[in-house]
PDB file of C-alpha atoms in Angstrom:
ATOM      1  CA  UNK C 287      -7.282  59.239 234.375  1.00 50.00           C
ATOM      2  CA  UNK C 288      -8.357  61.409 237.062  1.00 48.00           C
ATOM      3  CA  UNK C 289     -11.537  63.865 236.408  1.00 48.00           C
ATOM      4  CA  UNK C 290      -9.206  67.108 237.012  1.00 48.00           C
ATOM      5  CA  UNK C 291      -6.801  65.528 234.258  1.00 48.00           C
ATOM      6  CA  UNK C 292      -9.641  64.831 231.671  1.00 49.00           C
ATOM      7  CA  UNK C 293     -10.838  68.394 231.989  1.00 47.00           C
ATOM      8  CA  UNK C 294      -7.445  69.502 231.797  1.00 45.00           C
ATOM      9  CA  UNK C 295      -6.983  67.688 228.532  1.00 45.00           C
ATOM     10  CA  UNK C 296      -9.976  68.945 227.273  1.00 42.00           C
ATOM     11  CA  UNK C 297      -8.954  72.599 227.904  1.00 44.00           C
ATOM     12  CA  UNK C 298      -5.887  71.899 226.222  1.00 45.00           C
ATOM     13  CA  UNK C 299      -7.302  70.597 223.401  1.00 46.00           C
ATOM     14  CA  UNK C 300      -9.524  73.653 223.001  1.00 45.00           C
ATOM     15  CA  UNK C 301      -6.689  75.892 223.414  1.00 42.00           C
ATOM     16  CA  UNK C 302      -4.543  74.189 220.455  1.00 44.00           C
ATOM     17  CA  UNK C 303      -7.735  74.207 218.422  1.00 41.00           C
ATOM     18  CA  UNK C 304      -8.311  77.890 219.005  1.00 42.00           C
ATOM     19  CA  UNK C 305      -4.363  78.483 218.356  1.00 42.00           C
ATOM     20  CA  UNK C 306      -4.203  76.421 214.909  1.00 43.00           C
ATOM     21  CA  UNK C 307      -7.606  77.586 213.674  1.00 48.00           C
ATOM     22  CA  UNK C 308      -7.414  80.905 211.692  1.00 49.00           C
ATOM     23  CA  UNK C 309      -9.985  83.818 212.823  1.00 49.00           C
ATOM     24  CA  UNK C 310     -12.664  84.674 210.671  1.00 44.00           C
ATOM     25  CA  UNK C 311     -10.582  87.579 208.780  1.00 44.00           C
ATOM     26  CA  UNK C 312      -7.893  85.148 208.281  1.00 47.00           C
ATOM     27  CA  UNK C 313      -9.963  82.738 206.577  1.00 49.00           C
ATOM     28  CA  UNK C 314     -11.131  85.474 204.236  1.00 49.00           C
ATOM     29  CA  UNK C 315      -7.524  86.176 203.349  1.00 46.00           C
ATOM     30  CA  UNK C 316      -6.783  82.428 202.979  1.00 47.00           C
ATOM     31  CA  UNK C 317      -9.635  81.740 200.835  1.00 49.00           C
ATOM     32  CA  UNK C 318      -9.078  84.657 198.665  1.00 53.00           C
ATOM     33  CA  UNK C 319      -7.443  83.504 195.478  1.00 58.00           C
ATOM     34  CA  UNK C 320      -4.960  85.458 193.700  1.00 59.00           C
ATOM     35  CA  UNK C 321      -6.290  87.877 191.020  1.00 61.00           C
ATOM     36  CA  UNK C 322      -5.643  86.714 187.281  1.00 61.00           C
ATOM     37  CA  UNK C 323      -3.689  88.888 185.028  1.00 66.00           C
ATOM     38  CA  UNK C 324      -5.773  91.179 182.889  1.00 74.00           C
ATOM     39  CA  UNK C 325      -6.688  89.175 179.640  1.00 84.00           C
ATOM     40  CA  UNK C 326      -5.629  91.507 176.592  1.00 88.00           C
ATOM     41  CA  UNK C 327      -8.709  91.925 174.213  1.00 94.00           C
ATOM     42  CA  UNK C 328      -8.662  90.162 171.069  1.00 95.00           C
ATOM     43  CA  UNK C 329      -7.753  93.062 169.028  1.00 96.00           C
ATOM     44  CA  UNK C 330      -4.696  93.842 170.761  1.00 96.00           C
ATOM     45  CA  UNK C 331      -3.652  90.106 170.816  1.00 97.00           C
ATOM     46  CA  UNK C 332      -3.893  90.397 167.069  1.00 97.00           C
ATOM     47  CA  UNK C 333      -2.048  93.475 166.567  1.00 97.00           C
ATOM     48  CA  UNK C 334       0.910  92.260 168.755  1.00 97.00           C
ATOM     49  CA  UNK C 335       0.939  89.019 167.010  1.00 98.00           C
ATOM     50  CA  UNK C 336       0.794  90.762 163.530  1.00 98.00           C
ATOM     51  CA  UNK C 337       3.751  93.360 164.757  1.00 98.00           C
ATOM     52  CA  UNK C 338       5.744  90.366 166.039  1.00 98.00           C
ATOM     53  CA  UNK C 339       5.607  88.502 162.715  1.00 98.00           C
ATOM     54  CA  UNK C 340       6.439  91.618 160.831  1.00 98.00           C
ATOM     55  CA  UNK C 341       9.682  91.981 163.129  1.00 98.00           C
ATOM     56  CA  UNK C 342      10.782  88.961 162.389  1.00 97.00           C
ATOM     57  CA  UNK C 343       9.897  88.862 158.673  1.00 97.00           C
ATOM     58  CA  UNK C 344      11.759  92.308 157.747  1.00 97.00           C
ATOM     59  CA  UNK C 345      14.927  91.697 159.913  1.00 96.00           C
ATOM     60  CA  UNK C 346      16.773  90.129 157.129  1.00 97.00           C
ATOM     61  CA  UNK C 347      15.498  92.337 154.230  1.00 97.00           C
ATOM     62  CA  UNK C 348      16.372  95.248 156.531  1.00 97.00           C
ATOM     63  CA  UNK C 349      19.846  93.892 157.348  1.00 97.00           C
ATOM     64  CA  UNK C 350      20.542  93.463 153.781  1.00 97.00           C
ATOM     65  CA  UNK C 351      19.479  97.203 152.810  1.00 97.00           C
ATOM     66  CA  UNK C 352      21.706  98.332 155.348  1.00 96.00           C
ATOM     67  CA  UNK C 353      24.699  96.210 154.470  1.00 96.00           C
ATOM     68  CA  UNK C 354      24.281  97.318 150.401  1.00 95.00           C
ATOM     69  CA  UNK C 355      23.843 101.087 151.786  1.00 95.00           C
ATOM     70  CA  UNK C 356      20.336 100.824 150.012  1.00 95.00           C
ATOM     71  CA  UNK C 357      19.087 104.417 148.739  1.00 95.00           C
ATOM     72  CA  UNK C 358      16.218 106.208 150.292  1.00 93.00           C
ATOM     73  CA  UNK C 359      13.783 104.968 147.861  1.00 93.00           C
ATOM     74  CA  UNK C 360      14.347 101.391 148.483  1.00 96.00           C
ATOM     75  CA  UNK C 361      14.074 102.167 152.328  1.00 96.00           C
ATOM     76  CA  UNK C 362      10.794 103.684 151.714  1.00 95.00           C
ATOM     77  CA  UNK C 363       9.348 100.291 150.035  1.00 95.00           C
ATOM     78  CA  UNK C 364      10.531  98.512 152.961  1.00 97.00           C
ATOM     79  CA  UNK C 365       9.019 101.213 155.359  1.00 97.00           C
ATOM     80  CA  UNK C 366       5.512 100.725 153.229  1.00 96.00           C
ATOM     81  CA  UNK C 367       5.550  97.189 153.410  1.00 97.00           C
ATOM     82  CA  UNK C 368       6.185  97.102 157.213  1.00 98.00           C
ATOM     83  CA  UNK C 369       3.598 100.026 158.032  1.00 97.00           C
ATOM     84  CA  UNK C 370       0.901  97.591 156.098  1.00 97.00           C
ATOM     85  CA  UNK C 371       1.878  94.418 156.898  1.00 97.00           C
ATOM     86  CA  UNK C 372       2.907  95.089 160.531  1.00 97.00           C
ATOM     87  CA  UNK C 373       1.404  97.854 161.729  1.00 98.00           C
ATOM     88  CA  UNK C 374      -1.831  97.170 160.160  1.00 98.00           C
ATOM     89  CA  UNK C 375      -2.391 100.542 157.550  1.00 97.00           C
ATOM     90  CA  UNK C 376      -4.169 100.359 154.437  1.00 96.00           C
ATOM     91  CA  UNK C 377      -2.096 101.499 151.802  1.00 93.00           C
ATOM     92  CA  UNK C 378      -4.773 103.128 149.852  1.00 93.00           C
ATOM     93  CA  UNK C 379      -7.002 104.445 152.468  1.00 93.00           C
ATOM     94  CA  UNK C 380      -4.617 105.348 155.450  1.00 95.00           C
ATOM     95  CA  UNK C 381      -1.399 106.264 153.808  1.00 95.00           C
ATOM     96  CA  UNK C 382      -0.673 109.366 152.061  1.00 91.00           C
ATOM     97  CA  UNK C 383       2.723 109.507 150.319  1.00 88.00           C
ATOM     98  CA  UNK C 384       4.194 113.000 149.364  1.00 83.00           C
ATOM     99  CA  UNK C 385       1.680 114.613 151.155  1.00 86.00           C
ATOM    100  CA  UNK C 386       2.218 118.409 150.212  1.00 83.00           C
ATOM    101  CA  UNK C 387       2.467 120.959 152.856  1.00 85.00           C
ATOM    102  CA  UNK C 388       3.018 124.580 151.772  1.00 80.00           C
ATOM    103  CA  UNK C 389       5.055 123.666 148.879  1.00 78.00           C
ATOM    104  CA  UNK C 390       7.231 120.812 150.652  1.00 84.00           C
ATOM    105  CA  UNK C 391       6.421 117.088 150.626  1.00 87.00           C
ATOM    106  CA  UNK C 392       6.272 114.917 153.645  1.00 90.00           C
ATOM    107  CA  UNK C 393       6.916 111.321 152.771  1.00 92.00           C
ATOM    108  CA  UNK C 394       3.866 110.034 154.553  1.00 94.00           C
ATOM    109  CA  UNK C 395       0.575 111.231 156.225  1.00 95.00           C
ATOM    110  CA  UNK C 396      -1.315 108.655 158.136  1.00 96.00           C
ATOM    111  CA  UNK C 397      -4.789 109.068 158.312  1.00 95.00           C
ATOM    112  CA  UNK C 398      -7.320 106.893 160.729  1.00 94.00           C
ATOM    113  CA  UNK C 399     -10.891 107.289 160.232  1.00 92.00           C
ATOM    114  CA  UNK C 400     -10.166 109.762 157.492  1.00 90.00           C
ATOM    115  CA  UNK C 401      -8.410 112.234 160.232  1.00 93.00           C
ATOM    116  CA  UNK C 402      -4.805 112.959 159.800  1.00 95.00           C
ATOM    117  CA  UNK C 403      -3.083 111.853 162.927  1.00 95.00           C
ATOM    118  CA  UNK C 404       0.833 111.902 162.159  1.00 96.00           C
ATOM    119  CA  UNK C 405       3.618 112.509 159.480  1.00 96.00           C
ATOM    120  CA  UNK C 406       6.270 110.039 158.784  1.00 96.00           C
ATOM    121  CA  UNK C 407       9.748 111.122 157.555  1.00 95.00           C
ATOM    122  CA  UNK C 408      11.936 108.444 155.935  1.00 96.00           C
ATOM    123  CA  UNK C 409      15.679 108.522 155.414  1.00 96.00           C
ATOM    124  CA  UNK C 410      17.821 106.287 153.851  1.00 95.00           C
ATOM    125  CA  UNK C 411      18.825 102.974 155.891  1.00 95.00           C
ATOM    126  CA  UNK C 412      22.393 104.188 156.602  1.00 92.00           C
ATOM    127  CA  UNK C 413      21.453 107.396 157.465  1.00 94.00           C
ATOM    128  CA  UNK C 414      21.524 108.301 161.202  1.00 95.00           C
ATOM    129  CA  UNK C 415      18.307 110.217 162.434  1.00 96.00           C
ATOM    130  CA  UNK C 416      19.293 113.809 163.820  1.00 94.00           C
ATOM    131  CA  UNK C 417      17.957 117.014 164.814  1.00 93.00           C
ATOM    132  CA  UNK C 418      17.776 118.282 161.210  1.00 94.00           C
ATOM    133  CA  UNK C 419      15.188 115.695 160.215  1.00 94.00           C
ATOM    134  CA  UNK C 420      13.216 116.177 163.317  1.00 94.00           C
ATOM    135  CA  UNK C 421      13.021 119.896 162.377  1.00 93.00           C
ATOM    136  CA  UNK C 422      11.654 118.934 158.949  1.00 92.00           C
ATOM    137  CA  UNK C 423       8.885 116.769 160.059  1.00 94.00           C
ATOM    138  CA  UNK C 424       8.280 119.382 162.611  1.00 94.00           C
ATOM    139  CA  UNK C 425       7.567 122.054 160.115  1.00 93.00           C
ATOM    140  CA  UNK C 426       4.803 119.782 158.494  1.00 93.00           C
ATOM    141  CA  UNK C 427       3.227 119.204 161.763  1.00 93.00           C
ATOM    142  CA  UNK C 428       3.149 122.745 162.833  1.00 93.00           C
ATOM    143  CA  UNK C 429       1.552 123.875 159.620  1.00 92.00           C
ATOM    144  CA  UNK C 430      -1.124 121.119 159.692  1.00 93.00           C
ATOM    145  CA  UNK C 431      -1.724 121.011 163.447  1.00 93.00           C
ATOM    146  CA  UNK C 432      -0.690 117.345 163.743  1.00 95.00           C
ATOM    147  CA  UNK C 433       0.473 116.094 166.988  1.00 95.00           C
ATOM    148  CA  UNK C 434       2.580 113.066 166.279  1.00 97.00           C
ATOM    149  CA  UNK C 435       5.530 112.710 164.118  1.00 97.00           C
ATOM    150  CA  UNK C 436       7.620 109.657 163.338  1.00 97.00           C
ATOM    151  CA  UNK C 437      11.343 109.589 161.912  1.00 97.00           C
ATOM    152  CA  UNK C 438      12.582 106.190 160.511  1.00 97.00           C
ATOM    153  CA  UNK C 439      15.485 104.947 158.423  1.00 97.00           C
ATOM    154  CA  UNK C 440      13.640 101.330 158.326  1.00 97.00           C
ATOM    155  CA  UNK C 441      16.004 100.612 161.123  1.00 97.00           C
ATOM    156  CA  UNK C 442      15.566 102.954 163.771  1.00 98.00           C
ATOM    157  CA  UNK C 443      11.872 104.269 164.400  1.00 98.00           C
ATOM    158  CA  UNK C 444      11.519 107.543 166.611  1.00 97.00           C
ATOM    159  CA  UNK C 445       8.093 108.944 167.570  1.00 97.00           C
ATOM    160  CA  UNK C 446       7.726 112.573 168.798  1.00 96.00           C
ATOM    161  CA  UNK C 447       4.710 114.325 170.290  1.00 96.00           C
ATOM    162  CA  UNK C 448       4.274 118.096 169.524  1.00 94.00           C
ATOM    163  CA  UNK C 449       2.437 120.246 172.083  1.00 92.00           C
ATOM    164  CA  UNK C 450       1.492 123.450 170.357  1.00 86.00           C
ATOM    165  CA  UNK C 451       2.442 126.834 171.674  1.00 83.00           C
ATOM    166  CA  UNK C 452       5.033 129.362 171.731  1.00 83.00           C
ATOM    167  CA  UNK C 453       7.358 127.820 171.812  1.00 87.00           C
ATOM    168  CA  UNK C 454       6.018 124.398 170.767  1.00 90.00           C
ATOM    169  CA  UNK C 455       7.369 121.553 173.035  1.00 88.00           C
ATOM    170  CA  UNK C 456       8.575 118.519 171.312  1.00 91.00           C
ATOM    171  CA  UNK C 457       8.692 115.035 173.241  1.00 91.00           C
ATOM    172  CA  UNK C 458      10.276 112.059 172.521  1.00 92.00           C
ATOM    173  CA  UNK C 459       7.619 109.197 173.054  1.00 94.00           C
ATOM    174  CA  UNK C 460       9.498 106.055 172.259  1.00 94.00           C
ATOM    175  CA  UNK C 461      12.518 104.909 170.009  1.00 97.00           C
ATOM    176  CA  UNK C 462      12.873 101.367 168.717  1.00 97.00           C
ATOM    177  CA  UNK C 463      15.810  99.695 166.775  1.00 98.00           C
ATOM    178  CA  UNK C 464      14.712  96.732 164.739  1.00 97.00           C
ATOM    179  CA  UNK C 465      18.093  95.623 164.535  1.00 97.00           C
ATOM    180  CA  UNK C 466      19.287  96.369 168.171  1.00 96.00           C
ATOM    181  CA  UNK C 467      20.122  94.224 170.796  1.00 95.00           C
ATOM    182  CA  UNK C 468      16.568  94.431 172.636  1.00 96.00           C
ATOM    183  CA  UNK C 469      14.706  91.215 172.372  1.00 97.00           C
ATOM    184  CA  UNK C 470      11.736  90.427 169.955  1.00 97.00           C
ATOM    185  CA  UNK C 471       9.237  90.940 173.054  1.00 97.00           C
ATOM    186  CA  UNK C 472      10.662  94.764 173.583  1.00 97.00           C
ATOM    187  CA  UNK C 473      10.526  95.689 169.866  1.00 97.00           C
ATOM    188  CA  UNK C 474       7.022  94.334 169.734  1.00 97.00           C
ATOM    189  CA  UNK C 475       5.791  96.092 172.958  1.00 96.00           C
ATOM    190  CA  UNK C 476       7.381  99.395 171.407  1.00 96.00           C
ATOM    191  CA  UNK C 477       6.111  99.201 167.843  1.00 97.00           C
ATOM    192  CA  UNK C 478       2.841  97.714 168.939  1.00 97.00           C
ATOM    193  CA  UNK C 479       2.126 101.509 169.892  1.00 97.00           C
ATOM    194  CA  UNK C 480       2.384 102.524 166.351  1.00 97.00           C
ATOM    195  CA  UNK C 481       0.025 100.076 165.157  1.00 97.00           C
ATOM    196  CA  UNK C 482      -3.433 101.492 163.655  1.00 97.00           C
ATOM    197  CA  UNK C 483      -5.287  99.757 166.385  1.00 97.00           C
ATOM    198  CA  UNK C 484      -3.141 101.029 169.157  1.00 96.00           C
ATOM    199  CA  UNK C 485      -3.191 104.499 167.405  1.00 94.00           C
ATOM    200  CA  UNK C 486      -6.803 104.643 166.889  1.00 94.00           C
ATOM    201  CA  UNK C 487      -7.355 104.118 170.707  1.00 95.00           C
ATOM    202  CA  UNK C 488      -4.671 106.746 171.454  1.00 93.00           C
ATOM    203  CA  UNK C 489      -2.741 104.448 173.606  1.00 95.00           C
ATOM    204  CA  UNK C 490       0.324 106.234 172.714  1.00 93.00           C
ATOM    205  CA  UNK C 491      -0.948 109.225 174.604  1.00 92.00           C
ATOM    206  CA  UNK C 492      -0.570 107.366 177.804  1.00 90.00           C
ATOM    207  CA  UNK C 493       3.051 106.644 176.914  1.00 88.00           C
ATOM    208  CA  UNK C 494       4.071 109.945 175.836  1.00 88.00           C
ATOM    209  CA  UNK C 495       2.580 111.399 179.244  1.00 85.00           C
ATOM    210  CA  UNK C 496       4.493 109.074 181.223  1.00 83.00           C
ATOM    211  CA  UNK C 497       7.501 109.727 179.385  1.00 82.00           C
ATOM    212  CA  UNK C 498       7.309 113.503 179.640  1.00 77.00           C
ATOM    213  CA  UNK C 499       6.507 113.491 183.178  1.00 81.00           C
ATOM    214  CA  UNK C 500       9.772 111.526 184.148  1.00 84.00           C
ATOM    215  CA  UNK C 501      12.067 113.310 181.710  1.00 77.00           C
ATOM    216  CA  UNK C 502      15.275 114.870 182.528  1.00 81.00           C
ATOM    217  CA  UNK C 503      13.674 118.142 182.090  1.00 81.00           C
ATOM    218  CA  UNK C 504      10.776 117.531 184.286  1.00 80.00           C
ATOM    219  CA  UNK C 505      12.672 115.826 186.973  1.00 85.00           C
ATOM    220  CA  UNK C 506      15.192 118.657 186.923  1.00 84.00           C
ATOM    221  CA  UNK C 507      12.080 121.108 187.356  1.00 87.00           C
ATOM    222  CA  UNK C 508      10.754 119.125 190.344  1.00 86.00           C
ATOM    223  CA  UNK C 509      14.231 119.426 192.061  1.00 90.00           C
ATOM    224  CA  UNK C 510      14.682 122.830 191.582  1.00 88.00           C
ATOM    225  CA  UNK C 511      11.196 123.352 193.251  1.00 92.00           C
ATOM    226  CA  UNK C 512      10.783 125.558 196.333  1.00 92.00           C
ATOM    227  CA  UNK C 513       9.136 122.909 198.099  1.00 93.00           C
ATOM    228  CA  UNK C 514      11.990 120.422 197.177  1.00 92.00           C
ATOM    229  CA  UNK C 515      14.801 122.845 197.917  1.00 89.00           C
ATOM    230  CA  UNK C 516      13.325 123.404 201.279  1.00 91.00           C
ATOM    231  CA  UNK C 517      13.582 119.648 201.917  1.00 93.00           C
ATOM    232  CA  UNK C 518      17.362 119.550 201.069  1.00 93.00           C
ATOM    233  CA  UNK C 519      18.180 122.559 203.172  1.00 91.00           C
ATOM    234  CA  UNK C 520      16.626 120.897 206.209  1.00 92.00           C
ATOM    235  CA  UNK C 521      18.491 117.663 205.491  1.00 93.00           C
ATOM    236  CA  UNK C 522      21.878 119.509 205.036  1.00 91.00           C
ATOM    237  CA  UNK C 523      21.285 121.194 208.260  1.00 92.00           C
ATOM    238  CA  UNK C 524      20.256 118.082 210.137  1.00 93.00           C
ATOM    239  CA  UNK C 525      23.245 116.293 208.605  1.00 93.00           C
ATOM    240  CA  UNK C 526      26.131 118.876 208.769  1.00 94.00           C
ATOM    241  CA  UNK C 527      24.652 121.777 211.103  1.00 94.00           C
ATOM    242  CA  UNK C 528      24.969 124.099 208.070  1.00 93.00           C
ATOM    243  CA  UNK C 529      22.242 126.466 207.420  1.00 92.00           C
ATOM    244  CA  UNK C 530      22.444 126.843 203.627  1.00 91.00           C
ATOM    245  CA  UNK C 531      20.778 129.609 201.992  1.00 92.00           C
ATOM    246  CA  UNK C 532      18.356 128.080 199.333  1.00 90.00           C
ATOM    247  CA  UNK C 533      19.551 130.380 196.458  1.00 91.00           C
ATOM    248  CA  UNK C 534      22.921 128.728 197.066  1.00 89.00           C
ATOM    249  CA  UNK C 535      21.657 125.191 196.808  1.00 90.00           C
ATOM    250  CA  UNK C 536      19.796 126.049 193.485  1.00 88.00           C
ATOM    251  CA  UNK C 537      23.075 127.715 192.475  1.00 91.00           C
ATOM    252  CA  UNK C 538      25.035 124.425 192.886  1.00 90.00           C
ATOM    253  CA  UNK C 539      22.265 121.944 191.909  1.00 89.00           C
ATOM    254  CA  UNK C 540      22.158 123.792 188.743  1.00 88.00           C
ATOM    255  CA  UNK C 541      25.983 123.874 188.234  1.00 89.00           C
ATOM    256  CA  UNK C 542      27.550 120.941 189.465  1.00 90.00           C
ATOM    257  CA  UNK C 543      24.362 118.170 189.996  1.00 88.00           C
ATOM    258  CA  UNK C 544      22.138 118.536 187.235  1.00 86.00           C
ATOM    259  CA  UNK C 545      23.028 117.720 183.684  1.00 82.00           C
ATOM    260  CA  UNK C 546      23.217 120.903 181.466  1.00 79.00           C
ATOM    261  CA  UNK C 547      20.846 119.601 179.064  1.00 75.00           C
ATOM    262  CA  UNK C 548      18.025 118.726 181.517  1.00 74.00           C
ATOM    263  CA  UNK C 549      18.040 122.645 182.263  1.00 78.00           C
ATOM    264  CA  UNK C 550      17.777 123.892 178.841  1.00 68.00           C
TER     265      UNK C 550
END
């Protein structure tokens, strides 16, 4: 091999090496391992395991109650057991039955560290939960200054948050059907927020805030805001050359696009 050819081979090899070798920045990226998922603390793992086991255990007794149209008293027995065995509340220290509020009696009051944090209203297992039941437990919450209200017929659990004011604002934070089509994991994830451990750490507050922020009413307010209406007007003009009046866009959105219940 000639001297020039040898030098060319060396140069070619160097160029190949430079092409194939990652840069310093690239080496850093390649060396970085994907971050491991956050390990749940032991209290959370234990609470979720307990909730999951309770959902499994009480599904058949609950289905039997529904099948025989059990009365409210029998439904309460199952709810009490589920609150204790599944959600971790102490029957004697943290649950108050027939909590008196101005001559009326709430089915349960929940106390955490001696602080009243929620009322529970129980209806018979075959009775569909409705607005009248919500108004009933809302009265207890307003009079006692309690934020959280729970409605249940044993099968369906609805959790509402109340924000004080004139008028008060009621938001549905979560709803789960123990006999519904959702899988065990989904039911466990929802009911975990009602566990004593999660309630004590106010994890349900974050769930409520996220749901309230993305509710139909909240999003309707965003859509009808001046900033969004102005953007819609510009886009309509860009696409159609029609320069719509903002008030006309608001009228059409309210009357024909947005659902009426989101505007109330």
